[in-house]
Structure formats: C-alpha cells, structure tokens
Coordinates of C-alpha atoms in Angstrom, one line a residue:
M260 CA -123.9 0.5 71.6
I261 CA -120.5 1.9 70.5
W262 CA -120.4 5.5 71.7
W263 CA -118.9 7.0 68.6
L264 CA -121.6 5.4 66.4
E265 CA -124.3 6.6 68.7
N266 CA -122.8 10.1 69.1
P267 CA -120.8 10.8 65.9
A268 CA -121.0 14.6 66.6
R269 CA -118.9 14.1 69.8
A270 CA -116.4 11.9 68.0
R271 CA -115.9 14.6 65.3
S272 CA -115.6 17.3 67.9
E273 CA -112.9 15.3 69.6
R274 CA -110.9 15.0 66.4
Q275 CA -111.3 18.6 65.6
S276 CA -110.1 19.7 69.1
V277 CA -106.9 17.8 68.7
A278 CA -106.4 19.2 65.2
D279 CA -106.9 22.7 66.5
L280 CA -104.4 22.0 69.2
A281 CA -101.8 20.7 66.7
E282 CA -102.2 23.9 64.7
R283 CA -101.6 26.1 67.8
V284 CA -98.6 24.4 69.3
S285 CA -95.3 23.1 67.9
W286 CA -94.8 20.3 70.4
L287 CA -97.6 18.0 69.2
R288 CA -96.7 15.8 66.2
G289 CA -97.7 12.6 64.5
V290 CA -101.5 12.7 65.2
R291 CA -103.1 9.5 63.8
W292 CA -106.7 8.5 64.4
Y293 CA -107.9 4.8 64.2
L294 CA -110.0 2.1 65.7
S295 CA -108.1 -0.1 68.0
E296 CA -108.8 -3.7 68.8
G297 CA -112.4 -4.0 70.0
A298 CA -113.4 -1.0 67.9
A299 CA -112.2 1.5 70.5
F300 CA -111.8 5.1 69.3
A301 CA -108.0 5.9 69.6
V302 CA -105.4 8.4 68.6
D303 CA -101.6 8.1 68.4
F304 CA -99.5 11.2 68.9
E305 CA -96.0 12.4 69.9
I306 CA -95.0 15.1 72.3
E307 CA -91.7 16.9 71.5
H308 CA -89.6 18.1 74.4
N309 CA -85.9 19.2 74.5
G310 CA -85.2 17.2 71.3
D311 CA -87.0 14.0 72.5
S312 CA -90.1 12.6 70.9
I313 CA -92.4 10.8 73.4
P314 CA -94.9 8.5 71.7
L315 CA -98.3 8.2 73.4
T316 CA -101.7 6.7 72.7
M317 CA -105.0 8.0 73.9
T318 CA -107.9 5.4 73.9
Y319 CA -111.4 6.6 74.5
A320 CA -113.4 4.7 77.1
E321 CA -116.3 2.5 76.1
F322 CA -118.6 4.9 78.1
H323 CA -117.1 8.1 76.8
P324 CA -118.0 11.0 77.4
N325 CA -119.1 9.7 80.8
A326 CA -115.6 8.2 81.6
P327 CA -112.1 9.5 80.9
P328 CA -109.8 8.3 78.1
I329 CA -106.7 6.4 78.9
V330 CA -103.3 7.8 77.9
V331 CA -100.3 5.4 77.9
P332 CA -96.7 5.4 76.5
R333 CA -96.9 3.6 73.2
D334 CA -93.5 1.9 73.7
G335 CA -94.6 0.4 77.1
S336 CA -92.1 2.3 79.1
R337 CA -92.2 3.7 82.6
L338 CA -92.5 7.3 81.7
S339 CA -93.5 8.9 84.9
S340 CA -93.7 8.4 88.7
H341 CA -97.4 9.5 88.2
Q342 CA -98.1 6.3 86.3
Y343 CA -99.8 2.9 87.0
G344 CA -96.6 0.8 86.5
A345 CA -94.5 0.3 83.4
G346 CA -96.7 0.7 80.3
G347 CA -99.6 1.7 82.4
N348 CA -101.8 4.8 82.0
L349 CA -100.7 8.1 83.1
C350 CA -102.3 9.7 86.2
L351 CA -103.2 13.1 84.7
E352 CA -105.0 16.1 86.0
Y353 CA -108.3 14.7 84.7
R354 CA -109.2 11.4 86.2
A355 CA -112.2 9.3 87.3
D356 CA -112.4 11.1 90.6
N357 CA -112.8 14.6 89.0
W358 CA -114.1 13.8 85.5
E359 CA -116.7 15.9 83.8
T360 CA -118.2 15.4 80.3
T361 CA -117.0 18.8 79.2
I362 CA -113.4 17.6 79.3
I363 CA -112.1 16.9 75.8
G364 CA -109.2 14.9 74.4
A365 CA -107.1 18.0 73.6
M366 CA -107.2 18.8 77.3
M367 CA -105.9 15.3 78.1
I368 CA -103.0 15.8 75.7
E369 CA -102.1 19.1 77.2
S370 CA -102.2 17.6 80.6
A371 CA -99.9 14.8 79.5
R372 CA -97.3 17.4 78.2
R373 CA -97.4 19.3 81.5
L374 CA -96.6 16.0 83.3
I375 CA -93.7 15.2 81.0
V376 CA -92.2 18.7 81.1
G377 CA -92.7 19.0 84.8
E378 CA -90.8 15.8 85.5
R379 CA -88.1 16.2 82.9
D380 CA -87.1 19.8 83.7
G381 CA -84.7 19.2 86.6
D382 CA -84.6 22.8 87.7
G383 CA -88.4 23.0 87.9
P384 CA -90.5 22.2 91.0
E385 CA -91.4 18.7 91.7
L386 CA -94.9 17.9 90.6
P387 CA -97.2 17.3 93.6
S388 CA -99.2 14.0 93.4
A389 CA -102.9 14.3 93.1
H390 CA -103.3 10.6 93.3
A391 CA -105.2 10.0 96.5
V392 CA -105.1 6.3 97.2
S393 CA -108.0 4.8 99.3
L394 CA -107.4 2.2 102.0
G395 CA -108.9 -0.5 99.8
Q396 CA -106.7 0.5 96.9
S397 CA -103.6 0.4 99.0
V398 CA -104.1 -3.2 100.2
R399 CA -106.0 -4.9 97.4
G400 CA -102.8 -6.7 96.3
S401 CA -101.9 -7.7 99.9
Y402 CA -103.3 -11.0 101.1
F403 CA -101.5 -11.0 104.5
R404 CA -102.8 -8.1 106.7
F405 CA -102.0 -7.1 110.2
L406 CA -104.8 -5.2 112.1
L407 CA -103.4 -2.8 114.6
T408 CA -105.6 -1.2 117.2
Q409 CA -104.7 2.2 118.8
A410 CA -104.4 0.6 122.2
T411 CA -102.0 -2.1 121.0
E412 CA -99.9 0.4 119.1
E413 CA -99.5 2.5 122.2
R414 CA -98.5 -0.5 124.2
L415 CA -96.0 -1.7 121.6
K416 CA -94.4 1.8 121.4
A417 CA -94.0 1.7 125.2
I418 CA -91.6 -1.2 125.2
E419 CA -88.1 -0.2 126.2
P420 CA -85.7 -0.1 123.3
G421 CA -83.8 -3.3 122.8
Q422 CA -86.4 -5.2 124.9
S423 CA -89.0 -7.9 123.9
I424 CA -92.3 -9.1 125.3
E425 CA -94.2 -12.3 124.5
I426 CA -97.6 -11.7 122.8
G427 CA -100.6 -13.8 121.7
I428 CA -101.3 -13.8 118.0
A429 CA -104.8 -14.5 116.5
E430 CA -105.0 -15.4 112.8
K431 CA -107.9 -16.1 110.6
Y432 CA -108.5 -16.8 106.9
H433 CA -111.5 -15.3 105.3
A434 CA -112.3 -14.2 101.7
E435 CA -108.9 -15.3 100.4
T436 CA -107.2 -13.1 103.0
F437 CA -105.0 -14.0 106.0
T438 CA -105.6 -11.5 108.7
V439 CA -103.5 -11.3 111.9
T440 CA -104.0 -9.3 115.1
V441 CA -102.5 -9.1 118.6
A442 CA -104.9 -11.2 120.8
E443 CA -103.0 -10.8 124.1
I444 CA -100.3 -8.4 125.3
D445 CA -99.1 -8.1 128.9
G446 CA -101.9 -10.3 130.0
V447 CA -104.6 -8.2 128.4
V448 CA -106.7 -10.7 126.5
D449 CA -109.2 -8.5 124.7
A450 CA -106.6 -6.7 122.5
R451 CA -108.0 -8.2 119.3
A452 CA -109.0 -6.0 116.4
W453 CA -112.1 -8.2 115.9
P454 CA -114.6 -9.6 118.4
A455 CA -113.5 -12.6 120.4
G456 CA -115.4 -15.8 119.8
I457 CA -115.1 -16.1 116.0
R458 CA -113.3 -18.9 114.3
E459 CA -109.5 -18.2 114.5
T460 CA -106.1 -19.8 115.2
T461 CA -104.1 -18.6 118.1
K462 CA -100.3 -18.9 118.7
R463 CA -97.5 -17.2 120.5
G464 CA -95.3 -14.5 119.1
L465 CA -92.8 -11.9 120.1
A466 CA -92.8 -8.1 120.0
I467 CA -89.4 -6.3 119.9
R468 CA -88.7 -2.6 120.3
L469 CA -85.7 -1.8 118.1
P470 CA -83.0 0.5 119.4
Q471 CA -83.2 4.1 118.2
G472 CA -81.9 4.5 114.7
T473 CA -82.2 0.8 113.8
A474 CA -83.7 0.2 110.4
M475 CA -86.5 -2.2 109.7
P476 CA -85.1 -5.4 108.1
A477 CA -86.1 -6.8 104.7
A478 CA -88.6 -9.6 104.7
A479 CA -85.9 -12.2 104.2
Q480 CA -84.6 -15.0 106.5
E481 CA -81.0 -13.7 106.4
S482 CA -81.9 -10.0 107.2
I483 CA -84.2 -11.0 110.1
A484 CA -81.7 -13.5 111.5
N485 CA -78.9 -10.9 111.3
L486 CA -81.0 -8.3 113.1
L487 CA -81.9 -10.7 115.9
G488 CA -78.2 -11.6 116.3
D489 CA -77.2 -8.0 116.5
L490 CA -79.8 -7.4 119.2
G491 CA -78.5 -10.2 121.2
F492 CA -81.5 -12.6 120.8
A493 CA -79.4 -15.7 120.1
P494 CA -82.1 -18.3 120.7
L495 CA -84.5 -16.3 118.5
R496 CA -81.9 -16.0 115.8
E497 CA -81.4 -19.8 115.8
K498 CA -85.2 -20.2 115.4
A499 CA -85.1 -17.7 112.5
I500 CA -82.4 -19.6 110.6
A501 CA -84.1 -23.0 111.2
A502 CA -85.1 -24.9 108.1
S503 CA -88.8 -25.0 109.0
G504 CA -91.4 -23.8 111.5
D505 CA -93.8 -20.9 112.1
M506 CA -92.6 -17.6 113.5
D507 CA -94.4 -14.3 114.3
L508 CA -92.4 -11.2 115.0
V509 CA -93.8 -7.7 115.6
L510 CA -90.9 -5.2 115.3
V511 CA -91.3 -1.6 116.5
S512 CA -88.9 1.1 115.2
D513 CA -88.9 4.8 115.6
T514 CA -91.2 5.4 112.7
E515 CA -93.1 2.2 112.0
I516 CA -94.5 -1.1 113.2
A517 CA -94.1 -4.3 111.1
H518 CA -95.3 -7.8 111.4
F519 CA -93.1 -10.5 110.0
Y520 CA -94.1 -14.2 109.6
A521 CA -92.3 -17.3 108.6
Y522 CA -93.9 -20.2 106.7
D523 CA -92.7 -23.3 105.0
G524 CA -92.8 -23.4 101.2
S525 CA -91.8 -26.0 98.7
Q526 CA -88.4 -27.2 100.0
K527 CA -87.7 -23.7 101.4
R528 CA -88.7 -21.5 104.3
Y529 CA -90.0 -18.0 103.5
F530 CA -90.4 -14.8 105.5
G531 CA -93.1 -12.3 104.6
R532 CA -94.3 -8.9 105.9
S533 CA -98.0 -8.2 106.4
Q534 CA -99.7 -5.0 105.3
I535 CA -100.4 -2.9 108.4
L536 CA -104.0 -1.7 108.7
K537 CA -104.6 0.7 111.6
V538 CA -108.0 0.2 113.3
A539 CA -109.7 3.4 114.6
A540 CA -111.8 3.1 117.7
S541 CA -115.2 4.5 116.8
S542 CA -118.9 3.7 117.2
R543 CA -121.5 3.8 114.5
L544 CA -124.4 3.4 116.8
P545 CA -126.4 5.9 118.8
D546 CA -125.1 6.5 122.3
D547 CA -128.4 5.2 123.9
Y548 CA -127.8 1.8 122.2
A549 CA -125.1 1.0 124.8
V550 CA -127.8 -0.4 127.1
L551 CA -128.6 -3.1 124.6
A552 CA -125.4 -5.0 125.7
G553 CA -127.2 -5.9 128.9
K554 CA -130.6 -6.7 127.4
S555 CA -132.0 -10.1 126.3
A556 CA -134.4 -10.8 123.4
G557 CA -136.6 -13.8 123.1
I558 CA -137.4 -14.5 119.4
V559 CA -140.0 -17.0 118.5
G560 CA -139.7 -18.1 114.8
C561 CA -136.2 -18.2 113.1
G562 CA -137.5 -18.2 109.6
S563 CA -137.1 -15.4 107.0
L564 CA -138.4 -12.7 109.3
G565 CA -137.1 -13.8 112.7
S566 CA -133.6 -14.7 111.4
K567 CA -133.2 -11.2 110.0
V568 CA -134.5 -9.5 113.2
A569 CA -132.0 -11.5 115.3
A570 CA -129.1 -10.4 113.1
M571 CA -130.2 -6.8 113.2
L572 CA -130.5 -6.8 117.0
A573 CA -127.1 -8.4 117.4
R574 CA -125.6 -5.7 115.2
A575 CA -127.4 -3.1 117.3
G576 CA -125.7 -4.4 120.4
V577 CA -128.0 -7.1 122.0
R578 CA -125.8 -9.8 123.4
K579 CA -128.3 -12.3 124.9
F580 CA -130.9 -14.2 122.9
T581 CA -133.4 -17.0 123.4
L582 CA -134.3 -18.5 120.0
V583 CA -137.4 -20.7 119.7
D584 CA -138.1 -22.7 116.5
D585 CA -138.4 -26.4 115.7
D586 CA -138.1 -25.9 111.9
V587 CA -135.3 -27.1 109.7
M588 CA -133.5 -25.1 107.1
F589 CA -133.7 -26.2 103.4
A590 CA -132.3 -24.8 100.2
E591 CA -135.7 -23.5 99.2
N592 CA -135.4 -21.1 102.3
L593 CA -132.3 -19.4 100.9
V594 CA -134.3 -16.9 98.8
R595 CA -135.1 -14.8 101.9
N596 CA -133.5 -16.2 105.0
E597 CA -130.5 -14.6 106.8
L598 CA -128.8 -18.0 106.7
G599 CA -126.6 -19.3 103.9
A600 CA -126.5 -22.5 102.0
A601 CA -124.2 -24.2 104.5
A602 CA -127.1 -24.2 107.0
A603 CA -129.2 -26.5 104.9
G604 CA -130.3 -29.5 107.0
A605 CA -129.7 -27.8 110.3
H606 CA -132.4 -26.6 112.7
K607 CA -133.0 -22.9 112.0
A608 CA -132.5 -21.9 115.6
D609 CA -129.1 -23.6 115.8
A610 CA -128.1 -22.1 112.5
V611 CA -129.2 -18.6 113.5
R612 CA -127.1 -19.0 116.7
G613 CA -124.1 -19.8 114.5
R614 CA -124.9 -16.7 112.3
L615 CA -125.0 -14.4 115.3
I616 CA -121.5 -15.7 116.4
E617 CA -120.2 -15.0 112.9
I618 CA -121.6 -11.4 113.2
V619 CA -120.5 -10.4 116.7
G620 CA -118.3 -13.2 118.1
T621 CA -118.9 -14.1 121.7
I622 CA -122.6 -14.0 122.5
D623 CA -125.1 -15.7 124.9
V624 CA -127.7 -17.7 122.9
T625 CA -130.1 -20.2 124.2
V626 CA -131.7 -22.4 121.6
R627 CA -135.0 -24.2 122.0
R628 CA -136.0 -26.5 119.2
V629 CA -139.7 -26.4 120.2
A630 CA -142.8 -25.6 118.2
L631 CA -144.4 -23.2 120.6
G632 CA -148.2 -23.7 120.1
G633 CA -147.5 -27.0 118.3
Q634 CA -147.8 -30.6 119.3
E635 CA -145.3 -30.5 122.1
S636 CA -145.3 -31.8 125.7
A637 CA -146.7 -29.6 128.3
D638 CA -143.3 -29.6 130.1
S639 CA -141.6 -28.3 126.9
T640 CA -144.2 -25.6 126.4
D641 CA -144.0 -24.5 130.0
S642 CA -140.2 -24.5 129.9
V643 CA -140.0 -22.4 126.8
M644 CA -142.6 -19.9 128.2
S645 CA -140.4 -19.6 131.4
A646 CA -137.4 -18.9 129.3
L647 CA -139.2 -16.2 127.4
R648 CA -140.4 -14.7 130.6
D649 CA -136.8 -14.0 131.6
C650 CA -136.1 -12.0 128.5
D651 CA -136.4 -8.2 128.4
I652 CA -138.5 -8.3 125.2
I653 CA -140.5 -10.9 123.5
I654 CA -140.7 -11.0 119.6
D655 CA -143.1 -13.2 117.7
A656 CA -141.9 -13.6 114.1
S657 CA -143.9 -16.8 113.5
A658 CA -147.1 -15.4 111.9
D659 CA -148.9 -18.3 113.7
A660 CA -152.0 -17.6 115.8
H661 CA -151.4 -20.4 118.4
C662 CA -147.8 -19.2 118.9
F663 CA -149.0 -15.7 119.3
N664 CA -151.3 -16.8 122.1
F665 CA -148.5 -18.3 124.1
C666 CA -146.2 -15.3 123.5
A667 CA -148.9 -12.9 124.5
A668 CA -149.6 -14.8 127.7
V669 CA -145.9 -14.6 128.7
A670 CA -145.7 -10.9 127.9
K671 CA -148.9 -10.2 129.9
E672 CA -147.8 -12.2 132.9
S673 CA -144.3 -10.8 133.0
L674 CA -145.2 -7.3 132.0
K675 CA -142.5 -7.4 129.3
P676 CA -142.8 -5.4 126.0
F677 CA -144.1 -7.6 123.1
V678 CA -143.4 -7.0 119.5
W679 CA -144.7 -9.0 116.5
G680 CA -145.0 -8.7 112.8
E681 CA -145.7 -10.6 109.6
V682 CA -145.2 -10.3 105.9
F683 CA -148.3 -10.2 103.8
A684 CA -148.8 -12.9 101.1
G685 CA -147.5 -11.9 97.7
G686 CA -145.0 -9.5 99.2
I687 CA -147.4 -6.6 99.1
G688 CA -146.2 -5.4 102.4
G689 CA -146.5 -6.3 106.1
L690 CA -147.6 -5.4 109.6
V691 CA -145.6 -4.6 112.7
A692 CA -146.8 -3.9 116.2
R693 CA -145.6 -3.2 119.7
V694 CA -147.3 -3.2 123.1
R695 CA -146.1 -2.2 126.6
S696 CA -148.0 -2.5 129.9
S697 CA -149.5 0.9 130.9
H698 CA -148.9 2.3 127.4
E699 CA -150.9 0.0 125.0
P700 CA -153.6 -2.5 125.5
E701 CA -152.7 -6.1 126.5
P702 CA -151.5 -8.2 123.5
Q703 CA -154.7 -10.1 122.7
A704 CA -156.8 -7.0 122.9
A705 CA -154.3 -5.2 120.7
R706 CA -154.2 -7.9 118.0
N707 CA -158.0 -8.0 118.0
Q708 CA -158.1 -4.3 117.4
I709 CA -155.6 -4.5 114.6
N710 CA -157.6 -7.3 113.0
A711 CA -160.8 -5.2 113.2
W712 CA -158.9 -2.3 111.7
C713 CA -157.8 -4.4 108.8
N714 CA -161.3 -5.7 108.2
S715 CA -162.9 -2.3 108.4
H716 CA -161.5 -1.4 104.9
G717 CA -164.0 -3.7 103.3
V718 CA -161.3 -5.7 101.6
P719 CA -160.0 -9.0 103.1
A720 CA -156.7 -8.4 104.8
P721 CA -153.8 -10.6 103.6
L722 CA -153.0 -11.8 107.1
A723 CA -151.5 -15.2 107.8
G724 CA -153.5 -15.7 110.9
V725 CA -157.2 -16.2 111.3
A726 CA -160.0 -14.0 112.5
V727 CA -161.0 -13.0 116.0
P728 CA -160.3 -14.4 118.5
Y729 CA -157.2 -15.9 117.0
A730 CA -158.2 -19.2 118.6
A731 CA -157.3 -21.5 115.7
A732 CA -153.9 -22.3 114.1
A733 CA -152.9 -20.5 110.9
G734 CA -153.9 -22.2 107.7
S735 CA -151.9 -24.9 106.1
G736 CA -151.8 -23.5 102.7
G737 CA -148.7 -23.1 100.4
P738 CA -145.6 -21.2 101.4
L739 CA -145.5 -17.4 101.6
V740 CA -144.5 -15.8 98.4
A741 CA -142.2 -12.8 99.0
D742 CA -138.6 -12.0 98.1
D743 CA -135.7 -11.1 100.3
A744 CA -136.0 -7.4 99.9
E745 CA -139.7 -7.4 100.8
V746 CA -139.1 -9.5 103.9
S747 CA -136.0 -7.3 104.9
V748 CA -138.1 -4.1 104.8
I749 CA -140.6 -5.6 107.3
A750 CA -137.8 -7.1 109.4
G751 CA -136.1 -3.7 109.6
H752 CA -139.3 -2.0 110.9
L753 CA -139.8 -4.9 113.4
A754 CA -136.2 -4.6 114.7
R755 CA -136.6 -0.8 115.0
L756 CA -139.7 -1.3 117.2
A757 CA -137.7 -3.7 119.3
T758 CA -134.7 -1.5 119.8
D759 CA -136.9 1.4 120.6
A760 CA -138.8 -0.5 123.3
L761 CA -135.5 -1.6 124.9
T762 CA -133.7 1.8 124.7
R763 CA -136.7 4.1 125.3
P764 CA -139.2 2.0 127.4
E765 CA -141.3 5.0 128.4
D766 CA -140.7 7.6 125.7
S767 CA -141.1 5.8 122.4
A768 CA -140.0 7.4 119.1
F769 CA -143.1 5.8 117.4
P770 CA -146.3 7.8 118.0
V771 CA -148.5 4.8 117.4
P772 CA -147.9 1.2 118.3
A773 CA -148.7 -0.5 115.0
Y774 CA -148.2 0.1 111.3
A775 CA -149.2 -1.5 108.0
I776 CA -146.4 -1.0 105.5
G777 CA -147.1 -1.2 101.8
L778 CA -144.6 -2.4 99.2
R779 CA -146.9 -2.7 96.2
T780 CA -150.2 -1.3 95.0
A781 CA -152.6 -3.8 96.5
W782 CA -155.2 -4.2 99.3
I783 CA -155.4 -0.7 100.9
F784 CA -152.1 0.5 99.5
S785 CA -152.5 2.9 96.6
Q786 CA -148.7 3.0 95.9
P787 CA -145.5 1.3 97.1
F788 CA -144.0 2.5 100.4
E789 CA -147.3 3.8 101.7
T790 CA -147.6 3.4 105.5
W791 CA -150.8 3.3 107.5
P792 CA -150.5 4.0 111.3
I793 CA -152.9 2.0 113.4
E794 CA -154.1 3.6 116.6
L795 CA -154.9 1.3 119.6
A796 CA -157.3 2.1 122.4
G797 CA -156.5 1.3 126.0
S798 CA -153.4 1.8 128.1
E799 CA -154.3 0.2 131.4
P800 CA -151.8 -2.0 133.3
W801 CA -152.0 -5.5 132.1
K802 CA -152.2 -7.0 135.6
V803 CA -154.2 -5.9 138.6
E804 CA -152.6 -6.1 142.1
Q805 CA -154.1 -8.7 144.3
D806 CA -156.4 -7.4 147.0
P807 CA -156.1 -8.7 150.6
A808 CA -159.0 -11.1 150.1
S809 CA -157.3 -12.7 147.1
V810 CA -154.0 -12.9 149.0
A811 CA -155.7 -14.7 151.8
E812 CA -157.4 -17.1 149.4
S813 CA -154.1 -17.9 147.8
L814 CA -152.5 -18.6 151.2
A815 CA -155.4 -20.9 152.1
L816 CA -155.0 -22.8 148.9
L817 CA -151.3 -23.1 149.6
R818 CA -152.0 -24.5 153.1
E819 CA -154.2 -27.1 151.6
L820 CA -151.6 -28.2 149.1
M821 CA -148.6 -28.0 151.4
P822 CA -149.9 -28.4 155.0
K823 CA -146.6 -29.5 156.5
A824 CA -144.7 -26.5 155.1
F825 CA -146.6 -24.0 157.2
D826 CA -146.8 -25.8 160.6
D827 CA -149.3 -23.1 161.8
H828 CA -146.7 -20.3 161.7
D829 CA -148.8 -18.3 159.3
Q830 CA -151.8 -18.1 161.7
P831 CA -152.4 -14.8 163.4
S832 CA -151.6 -14.8 167.2
K833 CA -154.5 -14.6 169.6

C-alpha cells in the first residue's frame, strides 16, 4: 500500500510543516510538491545562502513515517563531504540509525541548511561527522581482504626498519571474496587468522619494515618497484617490474600495515592492495568449555538430528569424533540435515566429517559406515562398539531400538555418559535424555522408565521405537515428517545435555535427566514450547566389582583356554 494513500493526514501535515517553515524563514524558496517516478511523494526546494541557490529534492521513503526521507542535490553534484558520493543523499542529523516517526520533513530541510551553511562558512567550525561506519560497511566494496591478527601485527612491527623477512601466505576464495592471512612467520606456523585445515592455497611472500618516515606506495607497479629499488632490494625490484607472475608483499610503515599483491590481467600485470581487517583475539564460549578440546564424542546416526548435534559440539570445542552411520545422503534429506546439496550421493558419515572440517578446520574424525544393530558382520559390530567405548560420551541419534541396545551396552560396560534423543512424528516436539553411572539408572532401565512415563498419560506416545523392552527394531513406516526448525530445537537440547555431561560430569546444570519438549499443541502438550521434565529412579553404579570368588573363576576359565600362557606361575606356593 502506498503510504500517502493509506495515511493522507500524515501527507497533508508534511506539506503544511514545510509551508509553515517557508513562511518563517527567508532562505527556503521554490517549494514544489509532486509524485516522482514510482508514485513516490517528493518535494523540490532551494536553499539560499550568501547569494547562492542550492537546488535539493526530498523524496519520502516507501515506508514513511517509519523510515527517513532522502535528500539529494537536484543537479547531481557533490555538495558536501557528508554525502554518499556525487549526487548521493546527504548524511543529515536525522538518519536510519536515529530515526523516529515524530521527525518531519521540515526538520530534514532545516538540517540540510545547517549542513550547507556549516561547510560553506570558512570561518566557522568544521562540522563533526556523525556518520559511524560499521566494519561491514567499510569493506563491502572490497573483494580482496587481508586478515591481520594481533600477534602477527606485533611481530611485523618488531622487524628492524629497512629489513625484510620471508613469510608464508594462506589465501582462500569464499563467497566471492579473496581472503589472505599470514600463515607462517619466523617459523611459527599457527599464525593464521582462521583455523588450519580448511581449503586454502599457500605461497611464499615477503614482509618489509619501511624506514621511519617512508610513505606507503600506491598500488601500482611503478610505485612499488621504485620503493623496492630505493630500499636496496634489487632482486625484488626486478621481480616487481616483470611482465607476469604472482607477488605478495606486506609493508609495515610507522602508521599502517598494507598487503600488496600482483596478478596477471589481460595483456597486463596489475598490483592491488587488500583491505586490512584486524582480528581481535576473543572467546565467545564459557571458560569451562576449554576442556572440550580434549574430549571425544561418539555419535551414532548422522541424519537430521545427529548431523546437527555433531556440528554444535564441534562449534562448542569438541575436536575428536567417531561417527557411525551406513546411510547415504539424498536431495530429499536437505530439508532438515546439516549437510548441503553437494553431499548428495555420499555416505552421511563421510559428508558430516567434511562439514566439521568446514566449520573448525583440523579435526580428528573417525568414520564407520556401519549400521549398528543392522545386518552387519559380528566383527564390524564388535569393532564399532570398541570404538565407541573409547569415546568420552556416547550419543544415540538414530531413534532405532536395536541401535539403542548396542549403544546402551557400550555405555554400561565402559561407564561412559550416554545421551540420546528423538524427534516426534509430525514435528510436535521431541525427547532428550542423559544417564551417568552413579547418578541415573543404567540406560536400558532409564529408557524403560521413560517409555512407562510416556504411556502413563493415557495417550499413545509418538515415539519412533517400540514398547518395552525395546527388543525389536523400529517400524519400517514412512519417513519422519518434521521441518528443519523443529529438528534443530531438539538437536540443540541434545547437544546441551552432551556438553553439560562433558564439562560438568558430577554437578549437572540439568536437575532431571530427561525432558519431553513440545513444539505444537498435541499429545500431552497444551501449547508450543511446553516442557515436561521426566524424573528417573535409581542411581546405583552400573557395574558391580568382582568378588574374590568371581575373580578366581575367571582365572580358572582363562587357564582352561590358554594353559601354556600360565605355566603354573599363577598357583599359590605351598
């Protein structure tokens, strides 16, 4: 809807305010209202100052009065330093960053006059700029960017004036942007501004500390070559004036650091200068997450739920994974999987490994393309279970009863925390649970209690598994119906349980070990985002220490199976 048709009273008040201003002052002339191209509400006017007449146009925004009008020179000139280029709109006192609906057109015109008078009166004070440019605004026209860490900056500034050092350069192209960083300096190979291990190109470059007072050269072949010659770098000067070839120079002056690069164009060699982006060293994770770098997670199921949990744990700091899944990624999975279209046709576990590398770079990921609980060889099943036993936490994201049985057995035998979850059919919500030895019942008992809790409400629970004792495989019905947002909510809760178990093994932030989370009004949920905590009874250790008689029986069995290994050395002396 066109705003001035929907709100004619505001349009009339805008016209009246400008008319009132024209009556009060002598500097406002030539007011003419009209509809510009596209039916925009606009007014032409002229500001008189020291005998000059400055023609301006104010065009009201499509969303007025919730967005500011645009004021531009009608002749397309560069009128002010507070202007978005020649012919661009003036940066006045009232802008998008401080706009209020009470501001009217007459106030915009008065602000335009103050800008003109302030800049044209030579004996007056210089107008301060109120135009705060964000980092994104400052670089959105620069497609070559140099990321500079604080540690690298300090090392570059420590180079002796007139001296140079060889450096390693890492370059990557992503999202239509070439980004460069120092990958190695003085033998330190972890100087990058991004994690090592991602796809990049590496090459050699040179960092030069300019003598005091030396100005930074222009990004041109002749300027750079002359500077290198003046500094006594004859071989480097010859390289700069060559007709072709790559070249990377980081120049450090008294006041700035610049990255220059050479590249071959159409029948000509060009030099460019990257936009410097300084990278602050900061952490956006809680301090206790630091321990996650030394933890390993075993995730069974790399579908919509498991793929998201893996990505969340990697972002939280986990750097070692065992991923178990035999399934293949197809385009139909894109609606809610962490993976993208490029993964179609690949095993999900392999593709999730690639996704984790994209997120954090170098990472230790073991992939097992095995259907745990499926028709696999006994050797494969035993091998996967052994790999899971070595993990610090086991996560079942398969929503498969047979798979749960094997994961539960590994967790109970190894006394490792076990987390599992599933998304309810129809996207109505989901369930997440966590058990730890000596804190919650062993996994099978815990799941049976959860199942009984679900059934106690008198309405069939929308679980993917089957009833107690979870002895049969999950049904072979149609695919789960839920969208990405619904799956992501449950994955987020599941990941939170996992990080809590790893960072706070004894003092959990979660008062109960299981939760049913509602996303729609269905089953027991009376409204979206309703959460039901599920209490579990029993906190005994999952394994009982062997008594002496049991130990003796084990030794006797071992002697029977391996008689030559003992050679009577285990017999008590007489």
